[in-house]
C-alpha positions as a printed Julia matrix, in Angstrom:
269×3 Matrix{Float64}:
   0.0     0.0    0.0
   2.89    2.31   0.8
   5.47    1.59  -1.95
   8.53    2.62   0.1
   7.27    0.64   3.09
   6.82   -2.37   0.81
  10.4    -1.99  -0.43
  11.61   -1.79   3.18
   9.67   -4.92   4.18
  10.95   -6.94   1.23
  14.54   -5.83   1.78
  14.34   -6.9    5.43
  12.7   -10.19   4.46
  15.6   -10.95   2.1
  18.21   -9.94   4.66
  16.65  -12.1    7.37
  16.4   -15.21   5.2
  19.2   -17.72   5.96
  20.4   -18.1    2.37
  23.74  -18.83   0.73
  22.51  -18.73  -2.87
  19.51  -17.5   -4.85
  17.75  -20.86  -4.57
  17.83  -20.66  -0.75
  15.56  -17.61  -0.73
  11.79  -17.7   -0.44
   9.5   -17.3   -3.39
   7.75  -13.99  -2.76
   4.65  -12.66  -4.52
   4.22   -8.92  -3.96
   1.01   -7.07  -4.72
   1.96   -3.44  -4.14
  -1.32   -1.62  -4.68
  -1.31    2.07  -3.68
  -4.88    2.33  -5.04
  -6.38    0.56  -2.01
  -8.47    3.17  -0.18
  -6.77    4.85   2.77
  -7.06    2.6    5.81
  -6.96    5.4    8.38
  -9.6     7.41   6.5
 -11.77    4.31   6.47
 -11.38    3.83  10.22
 -12.15    7.46  11.04
 -15.15    7.64   8.69
 -13.43   10.13   6.4
 -13.07    7.78   3.44
 -14.42    4.63   1.8
 -14.17    1.2    3.4
 -11.0    -0.52   2.14
 -12.22   -3.99   3.16
 -13.32   -5.12  -0.36
  -9.97   -4.13  -1.86
  -7.99   -5.76   0.95
  -9.99   -8.97   0.66
  -9.6    -8.99  -3.15
  -5.84   -8.56  -2.77
  -5.57  -11.42  -0.29
  -7.61  -13.71  -2.53
  -5.46  -12.75  -5.5
  -2.29  -13.69  -3.62
  -3.83  -17.01  -2.61
  -4.78  -17.77  -6.22
  -1.25  -16.86  -7.3
   0.13  -19.6   -5.05
   0.92  -17.88  -1.76
   0.99  -20.11   1.33
   1.27  -17.23   3.81
   0.33  -13.54   3.77
   2.12  -10.68   5.51
   0.65   -7.17   5.36
   3.27   -4.41   5.85
   0.61   -1.87   6.82
  -0.37   -1.54  10.47
  -3.69    0.23   9.92
  -4.79   -2.51   7.53
  -4.75   -4.91  10.47
  -7.97   -3.33  11.72
  -9.53   -5.3    8.86
  -7.65   -8.51   9.63
 -10.71  -10.58  10.66
 -12.36   -9.96   7.28
  -9.13  -10.72   5.42
  -8.51  -13.94   7.34
 -12.06  -15.16   6.83
 -11.74  -14.63   3.07
  -8.75  -16.93   2.51
  -7.72  -20.43   3.52
  -4.05  -19.56   4.14
  -2.54  -17.98   7.29
  -2.3   -14.19   7.56
   0.26  -12.83  10.03
  -0.74  -10.3   12.71
   1.91   -7.59  13.09
   0.53   -6.44  16.45
   0.74   -9.96  17.87
   4.32  -10.33  16.66
   5.46   -6.94  17.96
   3.81   -7.45  21.36
   5.49  -10.84  21.69
   8.86   -9.28  20.83
   8.39   -6.54  23.42
   7.28   -9.06  26.07
  10.39  -11.21  25.61
  12.84   -8.31  25.58
  15.2    -7.93  28.55
  14.69   -5.8   30.52
  10.98   -6.12  29.84
   9.38   -2.68  29.33
   6.43   -1.82  31.55
   5.17    0.71  28.99
   6.03    1.6   25.41
   5.57    4.73  23.35
   3.58    4.21  20.16
   4.21    6.0   16.87
   1.26    5.13  14.62
  -1.55    6.52  12.5
  -4.72    7.85  14.15
  -6.58    4.87  12.68
  -4.27    2.33  14.34
  -4.5     4.23  17.62
  -8.3     4.65  17.56
  -8.76    0.96  16.76
  -6.68    0.07  19.83
  -4.77   -2.57  17.9
  -1.48   -2.22  19.77
  -3.14   -1.37  23.07
  -4.97   -4.71  23.11
  -2.02   -6.75  21.9
   0.33   -5.24  24.49
  -2.24   -5.37  27.29
  -2.35   -9.15  26.79
   1.25   -9.11  28.04
   0.56   -6.55  30.82
   2.45   -3.84  28.94
   1.05   -0.32  28.86
   1.12    2.27  26.09
   2.18    5.91  26.35
   0.11    7.7   23.73
   0.97   10.77  21.71
  -0.72   14.05  22.49
  -3.05   15.42  19.81
  -0.29   17.69  18.53
   2.24   14.84  18.49
  -0.26   12.61  16.71
  -0.66   15.27  14.01
   3.12   15.51  13.7
   3.46   11.74  13.32
   0.72   11.63  10.7
   2.4    14.51   8.88
   5.68   12.6    8.87
   3.95    9.48   7.54
   2.33   11.49   4.74
   5.69   13.07   3.97
   7.28    9.64   3.53
   4.42    8.56   1.28
   5.15   11.66  -0.78
   8.84   10.78  -1.03
  10.15   13.2    1.59
  12.67   11.53   3.92
  14.33   14.82   4.74
  15.99   16.05   7.9
  12.99   18.05   9.16
  10.68   15.03   8.9
  13.22   12.84  10.68
  13.86   15.37  13.4
  10.21   15.71  14.34
   9.76   11.94  14.53
  12.75   11.77  16.87
  11.32   14.6   18.99
   7.99   12.81  19.41
   9.76    9.58  20.37
  11.85   11.48  22.93
   8.71   13.11  24.37
   7.08    9.7   24.86
  10.19    8.46  26.67
  10.18   11.55  28.86
   6.58   10.7   29.85
   7.48    7.2   30.97
   7.85    5.0   27.89
  10.67    2.52  28.37
  10.73    1.56  24.69
   9.27    2.83  21.43
   7.17    0.84  18.95
   7.29    1.96  15.33
   3.64    1.15  14.64
   3.47    2.4   11.05
   5.62    0.9    8.31
   6.6     4.35   7.02
   8.17    5.33  10.36
  11.24    3.02  10.14
  12.21    4.89   6.98
  12.72    8.11   8.94
  13.58    6.98  12.46
  16.56    4.78  13.22
  17.04    3.11  16.64
  20.37    4.79  17.25
  18.57    8.15  17.22
  16.38    7.21  20.21
  17.6     6.84  23.84
  15.54    3.69  24.48
  14.9     0.3   22.85
  13.09    0.63  19.51
  10.87   -2.08  18.05
  10.64   -1.87  14.27
   7.31   -3.45  13.33
   8.39   -3.93   9.72
  11.46   -5.91  10.71
   9.56   -7.98  13.27
   6.9    -8.84  10.67
   9.59   -9.8    8.15
  11.25  -12.08  10.71
   7.89  -13.72  11.46
   7.26  -14.26   7.75
  10.63  -15.96   7.32
  10.01  -18.06  10.44
   6.63  -19.32   9.2
   7.59  -19.71   5.54
  10.72  -21.79   6.05
  10.33  -25.57   5.67
  10.06  -27.56   8.89
  13.52  -28.14  10.3
  15.15  -25.29   8.4
  17.3   -22.82  10.38
  15.24  -19.96  11.77
  16.04  -16.24  11.53
  17.95  -14.83  14.49
  16.02  -14.13  17.65
  14.89  -10.58  18.21
  16.73   -8.26  18.81
  18.98   -8.83  15.84
  22.73   -8.4   16.0
  24.16   -4.95  15.15
  24.57   -4.26  11.46
  24.53   -1.36   9.05
  21.28    0.5    9.54
  18.71   -0.44   6.92
  17.28    3.03   7.33
  20.54    4.32   5.88
  20.54    1.68   3.15
  17.17    2.77   1.81
  18.09    6.44   2.13
  21.1     5.65  -0.06
  18.83    4.08  -2.69
  16.61    7.14  -3.08
  19.29    9.79  -2.48
  20.37   12.11  -5.24
  23.58   14.14  -5.63
  21.41   17.24  -5.26
  20.84   16.37  -1.6
  24.24   16.86   0.12
  22.84   16.03   3.57
  21.91   12.56   2.39
  25.24   12.17   0.58
  27.0    12.91   3.85
  25.06   10.16   5.6
  23.62   12.71   8.01
  20.38   10.91   8.8
  21.41    7.56  10.28
  24.56    6.11  11.74
  25.61    2.48  11.43
  23.94    0.21  13.96
  21.12   -2.17  14.69
  17.71   -1.77  13.11
  16.16   -3.68  15.97
  15.52   -3.06  19.64
  18.68   -1.98  21.38
  19.82   -0.61  24.71
  20.8     3.07  24.71
């Protein structure tokens, strides 16, 4: 649904697959359809219901031969029951996977800050998933929520610039100051502008966690699993994707200003 977020998910899926040659990788069928109605607008009553399009997409993937579906869009998970009931193959739940990752992290956070769309927040998707593990959520203020949504829209419009990144970092820092012991990136556009090394607390990248779950469930029985979360330090994938879309006309990106090398997963400050 978000093309850059789809690229990010697929890149992380490939990187997390234990492969030594092309034939070791998973067969992946991608239906990147930006024409699906806005999920947040549908949840807030400001736009059409995206359920028919989401269901049609899932059925199309099943007909194409998919054995498992992963949806790299958090807000779309508000429609997960309808999607799951429409197909006979498993559909991963990003909220379930992220909550499980937070719950098994050491030290276990008592509360996390959530960066997400208004639709995801209003639907309570992360609140319920985390509450099942007795983990609370520190919510954004109305102003911070508008700033996060503005950053998400900027990414969808191709803007990964310094001002967008800075505001995302400021909101994350504000949530930590109000008691969050970790931060959940609950929109798949957010990992493209906020790297864990920019935040003074553990960061849980929902895109990466979903990719790891997809690899885990898609591998044949007995095959080696992807590394446990958090992943070992490596060059930031946030920087890698910035490199891909950078142009010589943007000297800040050329200088690698936005992200330093480091883990893309939860880390200790």
